mmCIF entry with sequence, helices, sheets and N, C-alpha, C, O atoms, coordinates in Angstrom:
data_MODEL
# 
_entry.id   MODEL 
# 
_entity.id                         1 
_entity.type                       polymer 
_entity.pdbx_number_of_molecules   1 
# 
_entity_poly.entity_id                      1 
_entity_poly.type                           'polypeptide(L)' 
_entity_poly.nstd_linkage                   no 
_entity_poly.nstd_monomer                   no 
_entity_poly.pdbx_seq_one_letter_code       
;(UNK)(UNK)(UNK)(UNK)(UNK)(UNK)(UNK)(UNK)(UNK)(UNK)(UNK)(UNK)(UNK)(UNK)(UNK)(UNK)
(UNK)(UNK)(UNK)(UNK)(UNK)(UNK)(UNK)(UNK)(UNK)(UNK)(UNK)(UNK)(UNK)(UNK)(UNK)(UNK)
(UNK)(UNK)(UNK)(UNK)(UNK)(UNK)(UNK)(UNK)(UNK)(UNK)(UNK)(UNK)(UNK)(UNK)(UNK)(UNK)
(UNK)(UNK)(UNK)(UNK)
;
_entity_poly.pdbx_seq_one_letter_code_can   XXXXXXXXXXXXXXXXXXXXXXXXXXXXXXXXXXXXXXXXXXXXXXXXXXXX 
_entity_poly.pdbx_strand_id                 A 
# 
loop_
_entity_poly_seq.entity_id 
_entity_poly_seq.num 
_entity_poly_seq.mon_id 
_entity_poly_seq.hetero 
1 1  UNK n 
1 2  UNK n 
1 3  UNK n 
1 4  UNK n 
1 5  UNK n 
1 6  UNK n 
1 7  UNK n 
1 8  UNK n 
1 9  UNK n 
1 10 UNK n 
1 11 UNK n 
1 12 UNK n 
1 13 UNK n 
1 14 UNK n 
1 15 UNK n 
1 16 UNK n 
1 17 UNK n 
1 18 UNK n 
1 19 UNK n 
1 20 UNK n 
1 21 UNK n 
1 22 UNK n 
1 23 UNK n 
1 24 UNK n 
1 25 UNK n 
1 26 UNK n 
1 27 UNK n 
1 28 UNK n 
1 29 UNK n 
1 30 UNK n 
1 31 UNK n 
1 32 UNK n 
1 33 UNK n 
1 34 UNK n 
1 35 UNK n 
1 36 UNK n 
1 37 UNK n 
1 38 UNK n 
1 39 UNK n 
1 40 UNK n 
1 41 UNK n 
1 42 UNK n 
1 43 UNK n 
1 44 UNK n 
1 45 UNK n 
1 46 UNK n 
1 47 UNK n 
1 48 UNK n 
1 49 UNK n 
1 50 UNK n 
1 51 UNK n 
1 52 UNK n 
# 
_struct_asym.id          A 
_struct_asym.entity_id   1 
# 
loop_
_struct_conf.conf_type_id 
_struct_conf.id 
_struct_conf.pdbx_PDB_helix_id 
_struct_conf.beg_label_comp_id 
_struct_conf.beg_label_asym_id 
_struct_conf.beg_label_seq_id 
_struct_conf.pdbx_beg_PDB_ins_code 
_struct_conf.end_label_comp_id 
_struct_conf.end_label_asym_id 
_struct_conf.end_label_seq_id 
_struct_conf.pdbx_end_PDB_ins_code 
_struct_conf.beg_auth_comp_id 
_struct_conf.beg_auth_asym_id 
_struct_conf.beg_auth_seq_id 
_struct_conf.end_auth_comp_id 
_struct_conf.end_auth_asym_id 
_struct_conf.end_auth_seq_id 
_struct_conf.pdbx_PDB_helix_class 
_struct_conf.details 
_struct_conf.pdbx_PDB_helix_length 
HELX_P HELX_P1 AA1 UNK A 19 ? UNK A 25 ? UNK A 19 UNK A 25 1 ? 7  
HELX_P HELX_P2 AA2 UNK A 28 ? UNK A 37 ? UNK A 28 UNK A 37 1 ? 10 
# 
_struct_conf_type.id          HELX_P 
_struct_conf_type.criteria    ? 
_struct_conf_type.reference   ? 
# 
loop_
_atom_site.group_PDB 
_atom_site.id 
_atom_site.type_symbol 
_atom_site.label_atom_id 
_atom_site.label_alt_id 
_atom_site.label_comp_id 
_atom_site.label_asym_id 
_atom_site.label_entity_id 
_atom_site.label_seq_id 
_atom_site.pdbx_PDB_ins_code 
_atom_site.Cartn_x 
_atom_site.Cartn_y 
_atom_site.Cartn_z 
_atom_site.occupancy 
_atom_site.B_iso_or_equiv 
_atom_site.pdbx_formal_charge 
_atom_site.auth_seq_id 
_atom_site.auth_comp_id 
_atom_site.auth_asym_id 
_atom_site.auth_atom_id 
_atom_site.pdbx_PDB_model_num 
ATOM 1   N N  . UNK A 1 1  ? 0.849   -1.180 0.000   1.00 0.00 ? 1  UNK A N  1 
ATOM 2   C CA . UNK A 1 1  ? 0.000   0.000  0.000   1.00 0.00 ? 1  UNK A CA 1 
ATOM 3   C C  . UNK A 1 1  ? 0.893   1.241  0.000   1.00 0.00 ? 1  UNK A C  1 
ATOM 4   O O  . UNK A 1 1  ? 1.798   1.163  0.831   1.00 0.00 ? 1  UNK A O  1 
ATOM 5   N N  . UNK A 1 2  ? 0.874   2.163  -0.591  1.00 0.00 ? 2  UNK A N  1 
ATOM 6   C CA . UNK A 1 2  ? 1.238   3.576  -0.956  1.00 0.00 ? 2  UNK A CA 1 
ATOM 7   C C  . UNK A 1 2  ? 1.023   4.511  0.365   1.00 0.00 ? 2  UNK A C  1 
ATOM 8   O O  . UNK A 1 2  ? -0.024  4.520  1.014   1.00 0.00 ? 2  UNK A O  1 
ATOM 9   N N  . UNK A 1 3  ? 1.946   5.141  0.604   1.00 0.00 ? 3  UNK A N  1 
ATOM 10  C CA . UNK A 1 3  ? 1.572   6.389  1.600   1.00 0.00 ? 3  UNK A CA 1 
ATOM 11  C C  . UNK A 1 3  ? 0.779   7.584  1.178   1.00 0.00 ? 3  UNK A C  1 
ATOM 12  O O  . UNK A 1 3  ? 0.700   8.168  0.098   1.00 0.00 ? 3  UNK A O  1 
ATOM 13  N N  . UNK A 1 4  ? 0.362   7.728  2.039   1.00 0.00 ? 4  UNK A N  1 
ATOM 14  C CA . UNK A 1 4  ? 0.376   9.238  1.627   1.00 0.00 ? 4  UNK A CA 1 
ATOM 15  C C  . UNK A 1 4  ? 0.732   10.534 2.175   1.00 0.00 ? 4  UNK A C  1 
ATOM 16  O O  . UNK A 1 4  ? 1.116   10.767 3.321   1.00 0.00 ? 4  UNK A O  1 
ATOM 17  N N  . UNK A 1 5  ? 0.551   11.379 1.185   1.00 0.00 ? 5  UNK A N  1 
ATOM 18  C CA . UNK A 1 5  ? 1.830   12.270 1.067   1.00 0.00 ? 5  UNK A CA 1 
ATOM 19  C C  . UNK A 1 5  ? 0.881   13.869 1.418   1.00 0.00 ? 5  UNK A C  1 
ATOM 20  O O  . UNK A 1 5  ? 0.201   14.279 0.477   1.00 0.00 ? 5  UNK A O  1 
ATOM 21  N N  . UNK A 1 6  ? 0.867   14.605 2.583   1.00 0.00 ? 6  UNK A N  1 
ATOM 22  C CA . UNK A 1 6  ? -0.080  15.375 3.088   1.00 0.00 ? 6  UNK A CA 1 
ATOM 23  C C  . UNK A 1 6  ? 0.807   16.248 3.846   1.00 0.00 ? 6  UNK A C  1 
ATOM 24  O O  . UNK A 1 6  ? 0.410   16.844 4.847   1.00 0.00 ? 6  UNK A O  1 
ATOM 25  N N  . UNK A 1 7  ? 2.096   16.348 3.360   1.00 0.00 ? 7  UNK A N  1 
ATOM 26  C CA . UNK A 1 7  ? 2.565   17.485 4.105   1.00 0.00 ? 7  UNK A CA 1 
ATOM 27  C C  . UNK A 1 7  ? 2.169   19.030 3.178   1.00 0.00 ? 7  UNK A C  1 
ATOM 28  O O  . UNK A 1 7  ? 2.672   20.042 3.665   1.00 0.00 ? 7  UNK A O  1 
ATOM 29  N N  . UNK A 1 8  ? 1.492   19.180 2.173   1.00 0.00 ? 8  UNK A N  1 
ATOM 30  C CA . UNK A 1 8  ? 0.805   20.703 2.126   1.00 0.00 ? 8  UNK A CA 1 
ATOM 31  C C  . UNK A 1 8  ? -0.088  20.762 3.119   1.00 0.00 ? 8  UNK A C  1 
ATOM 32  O O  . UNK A 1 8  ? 0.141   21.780 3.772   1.00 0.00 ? 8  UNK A O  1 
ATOM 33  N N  . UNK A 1 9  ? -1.140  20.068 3.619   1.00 0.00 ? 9  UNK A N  1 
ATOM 34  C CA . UNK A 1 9  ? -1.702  20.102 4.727   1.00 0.00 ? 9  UNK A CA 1 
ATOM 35  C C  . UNK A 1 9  ? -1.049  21.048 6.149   1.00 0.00 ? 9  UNK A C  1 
ATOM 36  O O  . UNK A 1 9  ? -1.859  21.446 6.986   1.00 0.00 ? 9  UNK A O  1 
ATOM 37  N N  . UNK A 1 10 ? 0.488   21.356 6.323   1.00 0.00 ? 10 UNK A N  1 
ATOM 38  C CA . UNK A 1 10 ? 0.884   21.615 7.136   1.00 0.00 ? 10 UNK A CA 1 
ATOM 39  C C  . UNK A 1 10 ? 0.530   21.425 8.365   1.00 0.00 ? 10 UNK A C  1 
ATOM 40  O O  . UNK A 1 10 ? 0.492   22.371 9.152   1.00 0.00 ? 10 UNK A O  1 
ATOM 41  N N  . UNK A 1 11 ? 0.167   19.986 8.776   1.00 0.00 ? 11 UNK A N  1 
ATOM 42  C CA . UNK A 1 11 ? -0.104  19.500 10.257  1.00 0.00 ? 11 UNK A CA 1 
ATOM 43  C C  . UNK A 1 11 ? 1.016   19.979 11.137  1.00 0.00 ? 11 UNK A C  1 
ATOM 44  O O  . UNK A 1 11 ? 2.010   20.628 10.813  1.00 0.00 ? 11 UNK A O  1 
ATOM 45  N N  . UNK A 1 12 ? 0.719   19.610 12.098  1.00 0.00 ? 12 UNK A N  1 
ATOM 46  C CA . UNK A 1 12 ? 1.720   19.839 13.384  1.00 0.00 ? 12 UNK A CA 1 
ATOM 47  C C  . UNK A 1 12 ? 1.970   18.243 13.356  1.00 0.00 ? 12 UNK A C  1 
ATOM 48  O O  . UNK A 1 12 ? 1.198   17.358 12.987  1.00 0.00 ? 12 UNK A O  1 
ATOM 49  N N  . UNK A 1 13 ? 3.250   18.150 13.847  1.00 0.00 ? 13 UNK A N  1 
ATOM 50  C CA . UNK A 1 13 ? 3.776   16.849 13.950  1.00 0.00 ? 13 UNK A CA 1 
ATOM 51  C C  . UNK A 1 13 ? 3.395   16.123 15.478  1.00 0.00 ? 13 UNK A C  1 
ATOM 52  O O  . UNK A 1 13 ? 3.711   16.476 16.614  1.00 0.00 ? 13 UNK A O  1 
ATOM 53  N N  . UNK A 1 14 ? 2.594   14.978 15.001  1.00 0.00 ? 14 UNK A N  1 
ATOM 54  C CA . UNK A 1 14 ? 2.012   14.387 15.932  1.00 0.00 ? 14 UNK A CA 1 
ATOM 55  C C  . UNK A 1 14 ? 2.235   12.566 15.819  1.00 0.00 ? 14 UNK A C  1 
ATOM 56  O O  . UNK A 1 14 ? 2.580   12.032 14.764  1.00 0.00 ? 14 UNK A O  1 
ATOM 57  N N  . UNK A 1 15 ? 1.933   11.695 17.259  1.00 0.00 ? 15 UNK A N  1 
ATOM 58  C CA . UNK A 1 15 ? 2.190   10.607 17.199  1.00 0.00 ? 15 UNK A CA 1 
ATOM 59  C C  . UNK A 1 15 ? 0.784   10.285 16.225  1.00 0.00 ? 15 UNK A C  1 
ATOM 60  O O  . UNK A 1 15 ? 0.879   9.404  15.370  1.00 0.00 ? 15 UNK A O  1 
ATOM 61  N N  . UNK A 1 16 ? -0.348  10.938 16.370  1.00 0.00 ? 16 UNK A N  1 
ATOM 62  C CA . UNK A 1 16 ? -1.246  9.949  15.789  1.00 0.00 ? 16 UNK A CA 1 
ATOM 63  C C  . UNK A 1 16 ? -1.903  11.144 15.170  1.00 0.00 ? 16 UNK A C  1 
ATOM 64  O O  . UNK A 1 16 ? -1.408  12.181 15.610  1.00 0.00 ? 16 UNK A O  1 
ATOM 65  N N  . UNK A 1 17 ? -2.848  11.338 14.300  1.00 0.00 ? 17 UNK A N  1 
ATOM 66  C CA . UNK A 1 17 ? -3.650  12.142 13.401  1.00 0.00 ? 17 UNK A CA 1 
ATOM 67  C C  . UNK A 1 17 ? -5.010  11.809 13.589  1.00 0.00 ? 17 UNK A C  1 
ATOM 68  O O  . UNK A 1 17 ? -5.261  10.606 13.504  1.00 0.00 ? 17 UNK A O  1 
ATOM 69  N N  . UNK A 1 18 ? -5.885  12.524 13.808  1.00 0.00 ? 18 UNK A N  1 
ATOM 70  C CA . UNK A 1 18 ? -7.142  12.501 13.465  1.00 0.00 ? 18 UNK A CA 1 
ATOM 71  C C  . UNK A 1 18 ? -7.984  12.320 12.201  1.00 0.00 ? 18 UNK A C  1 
ATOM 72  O O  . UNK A 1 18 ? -7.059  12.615 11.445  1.00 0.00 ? 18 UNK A O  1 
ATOM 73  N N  . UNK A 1 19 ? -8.821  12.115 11.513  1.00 0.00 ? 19 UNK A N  1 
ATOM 74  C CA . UNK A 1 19 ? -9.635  11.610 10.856  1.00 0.00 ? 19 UNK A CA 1 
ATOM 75  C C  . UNK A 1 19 ? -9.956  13.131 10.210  1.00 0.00 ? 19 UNK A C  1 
ATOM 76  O O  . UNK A 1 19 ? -9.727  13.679 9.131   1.00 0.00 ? 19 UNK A O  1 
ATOM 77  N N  . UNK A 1 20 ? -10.643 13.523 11.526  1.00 0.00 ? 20 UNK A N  1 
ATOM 78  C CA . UNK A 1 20 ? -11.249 14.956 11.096  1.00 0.00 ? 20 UNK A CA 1 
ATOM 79  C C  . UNK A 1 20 ? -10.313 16.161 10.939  1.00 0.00 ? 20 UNK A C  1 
ATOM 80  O O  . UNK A 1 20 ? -10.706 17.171 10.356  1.00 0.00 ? 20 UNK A O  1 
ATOM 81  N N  . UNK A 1 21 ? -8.951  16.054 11.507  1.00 0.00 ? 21 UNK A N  1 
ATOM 82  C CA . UNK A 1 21 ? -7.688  16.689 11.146  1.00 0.00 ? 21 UNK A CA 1 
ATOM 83  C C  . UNK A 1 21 ? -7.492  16.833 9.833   1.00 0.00 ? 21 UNK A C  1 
ATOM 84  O O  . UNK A 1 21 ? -7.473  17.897 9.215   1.00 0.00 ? 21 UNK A O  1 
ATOM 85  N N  . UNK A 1 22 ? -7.335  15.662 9.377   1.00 0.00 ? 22 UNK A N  1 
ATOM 86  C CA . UNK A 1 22 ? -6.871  15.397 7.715   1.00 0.00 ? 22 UNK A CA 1 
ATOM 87  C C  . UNK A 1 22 ? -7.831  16.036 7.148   1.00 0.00 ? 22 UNK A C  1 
ATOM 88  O O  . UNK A 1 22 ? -7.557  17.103 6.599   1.00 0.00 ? 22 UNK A O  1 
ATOM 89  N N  . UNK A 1 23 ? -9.231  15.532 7.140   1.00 0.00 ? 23 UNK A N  1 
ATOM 90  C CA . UNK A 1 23 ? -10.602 16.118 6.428   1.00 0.00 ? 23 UNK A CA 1 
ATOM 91  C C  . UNK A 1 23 ? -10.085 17.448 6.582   1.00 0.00 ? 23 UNK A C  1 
ATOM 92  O O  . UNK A 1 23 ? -9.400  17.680 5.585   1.00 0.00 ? 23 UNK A O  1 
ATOM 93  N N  . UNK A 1 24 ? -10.091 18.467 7.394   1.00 0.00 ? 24 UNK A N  1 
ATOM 94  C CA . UNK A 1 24 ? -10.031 20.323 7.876   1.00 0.00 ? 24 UNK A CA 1 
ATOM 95  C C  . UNK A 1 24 ? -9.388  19.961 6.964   1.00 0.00 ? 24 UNK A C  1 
ATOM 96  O O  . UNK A 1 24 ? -10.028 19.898 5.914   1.00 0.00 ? 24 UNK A O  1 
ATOM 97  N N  . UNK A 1 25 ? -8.189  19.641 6.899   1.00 0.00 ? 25 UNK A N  1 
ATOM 98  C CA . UNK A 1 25 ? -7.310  20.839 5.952   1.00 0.00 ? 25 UNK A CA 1 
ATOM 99  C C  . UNK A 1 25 ? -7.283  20.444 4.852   1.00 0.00 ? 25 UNK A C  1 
ATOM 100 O O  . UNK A 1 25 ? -6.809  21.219 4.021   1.00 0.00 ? 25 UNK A O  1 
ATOM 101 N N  . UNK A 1 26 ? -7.686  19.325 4.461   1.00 0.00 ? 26 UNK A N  1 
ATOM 102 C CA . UNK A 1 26 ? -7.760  19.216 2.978   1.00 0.00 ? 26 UNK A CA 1 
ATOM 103 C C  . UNK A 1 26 ? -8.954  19.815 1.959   1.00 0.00 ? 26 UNK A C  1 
ATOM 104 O O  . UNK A 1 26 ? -8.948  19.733 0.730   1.00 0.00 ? 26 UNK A O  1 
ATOM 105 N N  . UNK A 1 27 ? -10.167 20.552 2.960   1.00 0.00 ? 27 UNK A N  1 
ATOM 106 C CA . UNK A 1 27 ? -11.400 21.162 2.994   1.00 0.00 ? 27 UNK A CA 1 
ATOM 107 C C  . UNK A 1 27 ? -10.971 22.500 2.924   1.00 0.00 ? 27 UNK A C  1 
ATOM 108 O O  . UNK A 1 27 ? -11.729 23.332 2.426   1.00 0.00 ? 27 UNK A O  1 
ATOM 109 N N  . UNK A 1 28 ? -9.519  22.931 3.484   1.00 0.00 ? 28 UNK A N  1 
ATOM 110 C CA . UNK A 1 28 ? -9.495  24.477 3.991   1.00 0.00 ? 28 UNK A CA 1 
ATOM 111 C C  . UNK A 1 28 ? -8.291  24.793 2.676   1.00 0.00 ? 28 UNK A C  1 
ATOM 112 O O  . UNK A 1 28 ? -8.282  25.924 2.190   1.00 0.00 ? 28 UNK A O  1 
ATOM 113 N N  . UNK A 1 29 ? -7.238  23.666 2.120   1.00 0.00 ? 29 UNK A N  1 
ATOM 114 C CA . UNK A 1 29 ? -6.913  23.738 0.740   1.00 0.00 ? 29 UNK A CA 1 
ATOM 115 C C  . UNK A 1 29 ? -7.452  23.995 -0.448  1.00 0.00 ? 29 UNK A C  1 
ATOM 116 O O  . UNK A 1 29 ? -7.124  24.815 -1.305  1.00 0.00 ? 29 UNK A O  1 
ATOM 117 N N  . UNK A 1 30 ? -8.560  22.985 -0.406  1.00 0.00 ? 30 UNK A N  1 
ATOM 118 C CA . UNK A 1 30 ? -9.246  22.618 -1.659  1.00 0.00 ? 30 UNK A CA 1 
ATOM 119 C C  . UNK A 1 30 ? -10.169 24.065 -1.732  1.00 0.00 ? 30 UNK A C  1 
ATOM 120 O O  . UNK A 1 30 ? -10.258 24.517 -2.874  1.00 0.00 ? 30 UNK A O  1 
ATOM 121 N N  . UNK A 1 31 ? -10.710 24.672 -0.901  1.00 0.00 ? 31 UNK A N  1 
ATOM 122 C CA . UNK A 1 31 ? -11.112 26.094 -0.924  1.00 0.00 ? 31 UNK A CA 1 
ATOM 123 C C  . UNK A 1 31 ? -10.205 27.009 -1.608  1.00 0.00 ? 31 UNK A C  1 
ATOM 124 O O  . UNK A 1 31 ? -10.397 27.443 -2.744  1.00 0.00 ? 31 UNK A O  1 
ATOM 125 N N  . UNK A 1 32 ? -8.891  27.367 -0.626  1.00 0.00 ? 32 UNK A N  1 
ATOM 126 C CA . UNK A 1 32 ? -7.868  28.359 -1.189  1.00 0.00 ? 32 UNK A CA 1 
ATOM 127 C C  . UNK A 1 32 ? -7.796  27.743 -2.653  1.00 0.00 ? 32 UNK A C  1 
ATOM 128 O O  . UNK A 1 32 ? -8.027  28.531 -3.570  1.00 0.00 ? 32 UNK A O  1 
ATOM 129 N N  . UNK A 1 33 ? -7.544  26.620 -2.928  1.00 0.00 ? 33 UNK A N  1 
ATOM 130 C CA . UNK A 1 33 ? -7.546  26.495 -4.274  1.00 0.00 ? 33 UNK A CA 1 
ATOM 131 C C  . UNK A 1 33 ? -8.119  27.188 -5.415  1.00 0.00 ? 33 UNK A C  1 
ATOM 132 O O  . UNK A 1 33 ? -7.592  27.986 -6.190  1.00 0.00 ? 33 UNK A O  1 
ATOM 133 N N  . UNK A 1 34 ? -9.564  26.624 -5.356  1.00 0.00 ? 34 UNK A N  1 
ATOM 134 C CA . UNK A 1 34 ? -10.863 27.113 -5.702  1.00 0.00 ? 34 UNK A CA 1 
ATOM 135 C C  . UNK A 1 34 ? -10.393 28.805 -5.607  1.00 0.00 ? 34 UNK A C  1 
ATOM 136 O O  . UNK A 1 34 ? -10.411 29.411 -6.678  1.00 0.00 ? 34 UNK A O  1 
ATOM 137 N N  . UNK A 1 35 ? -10.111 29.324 -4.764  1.00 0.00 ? 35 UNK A N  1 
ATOM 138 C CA . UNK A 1 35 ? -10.703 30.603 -4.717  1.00 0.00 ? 35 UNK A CA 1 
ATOM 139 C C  . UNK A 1 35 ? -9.922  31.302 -5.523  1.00 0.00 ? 35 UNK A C  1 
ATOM 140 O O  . UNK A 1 35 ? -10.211 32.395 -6.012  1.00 0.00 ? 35 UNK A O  1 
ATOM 141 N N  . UNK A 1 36 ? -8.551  30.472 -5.741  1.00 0.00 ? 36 UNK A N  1 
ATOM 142 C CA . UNK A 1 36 ? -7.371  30.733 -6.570  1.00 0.00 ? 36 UNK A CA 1 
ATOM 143 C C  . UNK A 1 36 ? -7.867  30.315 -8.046  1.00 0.00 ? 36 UNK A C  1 
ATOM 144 O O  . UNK A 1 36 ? -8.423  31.400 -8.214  1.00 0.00 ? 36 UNK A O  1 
ATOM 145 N N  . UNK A 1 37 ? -7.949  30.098 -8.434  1.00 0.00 ? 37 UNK A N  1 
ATOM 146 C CA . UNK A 1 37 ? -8.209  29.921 -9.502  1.00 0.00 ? 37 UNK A CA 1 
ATOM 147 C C  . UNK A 1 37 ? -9.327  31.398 -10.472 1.00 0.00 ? 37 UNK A C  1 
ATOM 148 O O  . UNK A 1 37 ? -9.189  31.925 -11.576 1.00 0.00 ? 37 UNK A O  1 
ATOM 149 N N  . UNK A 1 38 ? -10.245 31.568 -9.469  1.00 0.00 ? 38 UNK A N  1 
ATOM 150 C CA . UNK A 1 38 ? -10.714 33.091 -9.573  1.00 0.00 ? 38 UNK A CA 1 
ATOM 151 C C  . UNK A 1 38 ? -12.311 33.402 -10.406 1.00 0.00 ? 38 UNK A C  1 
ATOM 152 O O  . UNK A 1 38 ? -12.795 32.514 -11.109 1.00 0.00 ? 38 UNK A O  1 
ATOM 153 N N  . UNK A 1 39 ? -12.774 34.278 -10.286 1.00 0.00 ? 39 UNK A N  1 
ATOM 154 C CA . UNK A 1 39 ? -13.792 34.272 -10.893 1.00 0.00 ? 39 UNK A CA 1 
ATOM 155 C C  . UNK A 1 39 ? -13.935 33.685 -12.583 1.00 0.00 ? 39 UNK A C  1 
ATOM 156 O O  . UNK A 1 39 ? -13.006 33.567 -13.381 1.00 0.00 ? 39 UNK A O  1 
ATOM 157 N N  . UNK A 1 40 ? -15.525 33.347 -12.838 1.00 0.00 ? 40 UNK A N  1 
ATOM 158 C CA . UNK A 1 40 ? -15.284 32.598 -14.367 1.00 0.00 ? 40 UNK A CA 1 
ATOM 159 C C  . UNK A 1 40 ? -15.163 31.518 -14.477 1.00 0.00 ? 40 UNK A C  1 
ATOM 160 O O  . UNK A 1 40 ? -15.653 30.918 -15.434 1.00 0.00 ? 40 UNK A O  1 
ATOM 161 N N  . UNK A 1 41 ? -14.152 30.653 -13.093 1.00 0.00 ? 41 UNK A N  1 
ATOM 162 C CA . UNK A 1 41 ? -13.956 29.298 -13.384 1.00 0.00 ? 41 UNK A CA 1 
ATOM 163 C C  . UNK A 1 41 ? -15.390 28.321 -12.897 1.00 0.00 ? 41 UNK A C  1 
ATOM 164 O O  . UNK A 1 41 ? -16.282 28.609 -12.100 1.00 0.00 ? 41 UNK A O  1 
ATOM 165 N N  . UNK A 1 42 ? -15.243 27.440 -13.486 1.00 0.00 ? 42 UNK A N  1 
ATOM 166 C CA . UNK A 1 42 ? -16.380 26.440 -13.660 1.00 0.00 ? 42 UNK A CA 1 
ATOM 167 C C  . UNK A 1 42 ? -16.021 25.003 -13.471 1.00 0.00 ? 42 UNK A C  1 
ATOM 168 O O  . UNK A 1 42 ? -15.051 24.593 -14.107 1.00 0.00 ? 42 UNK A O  1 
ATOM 169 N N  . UNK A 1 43 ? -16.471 24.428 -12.925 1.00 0.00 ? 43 UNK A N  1 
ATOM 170 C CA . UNK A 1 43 ? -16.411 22.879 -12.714 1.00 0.00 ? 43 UNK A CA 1 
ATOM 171 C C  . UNK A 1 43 ? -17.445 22.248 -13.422 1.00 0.00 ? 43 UNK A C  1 
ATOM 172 O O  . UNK A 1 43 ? -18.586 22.315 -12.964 1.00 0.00 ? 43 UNK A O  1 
ATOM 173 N N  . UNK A 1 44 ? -17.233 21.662 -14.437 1.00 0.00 ? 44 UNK A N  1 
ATOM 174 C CA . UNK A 1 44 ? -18.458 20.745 -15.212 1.00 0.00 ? 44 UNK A CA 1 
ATOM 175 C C  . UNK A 1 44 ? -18.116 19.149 -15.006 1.00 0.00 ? 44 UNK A C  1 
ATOM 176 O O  . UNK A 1 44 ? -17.105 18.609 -15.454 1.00 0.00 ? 44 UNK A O  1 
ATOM 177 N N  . UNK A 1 45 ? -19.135 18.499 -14.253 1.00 0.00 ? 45 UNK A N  1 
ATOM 178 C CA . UNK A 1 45 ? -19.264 17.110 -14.335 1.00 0.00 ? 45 UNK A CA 1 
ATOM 179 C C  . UNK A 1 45 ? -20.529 16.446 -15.619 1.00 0.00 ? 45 UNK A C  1 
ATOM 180 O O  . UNK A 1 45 ? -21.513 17.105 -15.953 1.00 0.00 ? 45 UNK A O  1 
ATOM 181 N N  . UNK A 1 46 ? -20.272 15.336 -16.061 1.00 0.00 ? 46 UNK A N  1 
ATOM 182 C CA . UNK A 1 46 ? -21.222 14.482 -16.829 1.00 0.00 ? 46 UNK A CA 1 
ATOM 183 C C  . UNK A 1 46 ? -22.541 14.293 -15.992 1.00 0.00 ? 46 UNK A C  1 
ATOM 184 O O  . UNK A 1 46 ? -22.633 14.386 -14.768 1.00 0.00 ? 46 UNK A O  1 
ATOM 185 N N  . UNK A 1 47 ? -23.364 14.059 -16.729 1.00 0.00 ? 47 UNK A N  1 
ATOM 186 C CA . UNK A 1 47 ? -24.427 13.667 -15.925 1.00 0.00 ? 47 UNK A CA 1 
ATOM 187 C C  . UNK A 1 47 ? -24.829 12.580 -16.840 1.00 0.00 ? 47 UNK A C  1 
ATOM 188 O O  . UNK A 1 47 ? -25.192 12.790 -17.998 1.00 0.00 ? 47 UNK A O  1 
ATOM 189 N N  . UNK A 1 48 ? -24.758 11.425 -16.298 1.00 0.00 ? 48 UNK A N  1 
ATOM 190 C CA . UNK A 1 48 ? -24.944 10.002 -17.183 1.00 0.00 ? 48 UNK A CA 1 
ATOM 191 C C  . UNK A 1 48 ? -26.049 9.735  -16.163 1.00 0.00 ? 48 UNK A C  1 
ATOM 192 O O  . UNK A 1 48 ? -26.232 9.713  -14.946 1.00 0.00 ? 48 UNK A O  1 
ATOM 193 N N  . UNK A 1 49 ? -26.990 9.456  -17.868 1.00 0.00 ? 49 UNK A N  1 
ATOM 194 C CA . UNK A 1 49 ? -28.503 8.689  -17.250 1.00 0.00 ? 49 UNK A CA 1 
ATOM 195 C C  . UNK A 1 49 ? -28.543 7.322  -17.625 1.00 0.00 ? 49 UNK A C  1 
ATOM 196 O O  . UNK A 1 49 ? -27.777 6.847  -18.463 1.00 0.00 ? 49 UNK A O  1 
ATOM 197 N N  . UNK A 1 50 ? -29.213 6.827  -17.165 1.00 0.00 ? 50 UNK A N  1 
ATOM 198 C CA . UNK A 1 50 ? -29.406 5.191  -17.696 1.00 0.00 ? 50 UNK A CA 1 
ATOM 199 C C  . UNK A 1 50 ? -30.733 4.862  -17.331 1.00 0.00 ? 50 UNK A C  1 
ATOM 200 O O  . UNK A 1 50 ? -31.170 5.506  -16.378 1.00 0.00 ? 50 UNK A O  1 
ATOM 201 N N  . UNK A 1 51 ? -31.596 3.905  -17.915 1.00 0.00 ? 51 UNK A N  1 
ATOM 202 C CA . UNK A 1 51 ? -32.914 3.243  -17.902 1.00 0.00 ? 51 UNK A CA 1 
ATOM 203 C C  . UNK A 1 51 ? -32.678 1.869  -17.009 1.00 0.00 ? 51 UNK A C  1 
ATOM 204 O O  . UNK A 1 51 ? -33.710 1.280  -16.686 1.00 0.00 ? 51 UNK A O  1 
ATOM 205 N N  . UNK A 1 52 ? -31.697 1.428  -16.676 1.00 0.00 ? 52 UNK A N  1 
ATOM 206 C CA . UNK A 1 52 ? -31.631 0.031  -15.491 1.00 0.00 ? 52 UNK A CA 1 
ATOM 207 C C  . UNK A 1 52 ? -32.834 0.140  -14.688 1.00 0.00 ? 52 UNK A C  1 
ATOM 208 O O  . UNK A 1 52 ? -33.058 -0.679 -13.797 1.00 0.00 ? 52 UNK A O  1 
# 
């Protein structure tokens, strides 16, 4: 299994990590991201239908 690799996260160095630790900051990135990127931008997903 692969590590992973979460030091942009800038945690504090700890014996053990939280669940909801990791979630915050990858929630409080993925924002700055977003916000970086700047007005105009757009996220388009597919919308696949099916009759099953």
């Amino acid at each position: 299994m692969d590590p992973y690799v979460l030091e942009f996260l800038e945690l504090k160095p700890s014996p053990e990590f939280y669940e909801k630790d990791i979630e915050q900051g990858i929630i409080e990135h993925l924002q700055k991201f977003l916000l970086e990127l700047g007005r105009g931008f757009i996220m388009v997903f597919p919308i696949i239908c099916s009759k099953n």
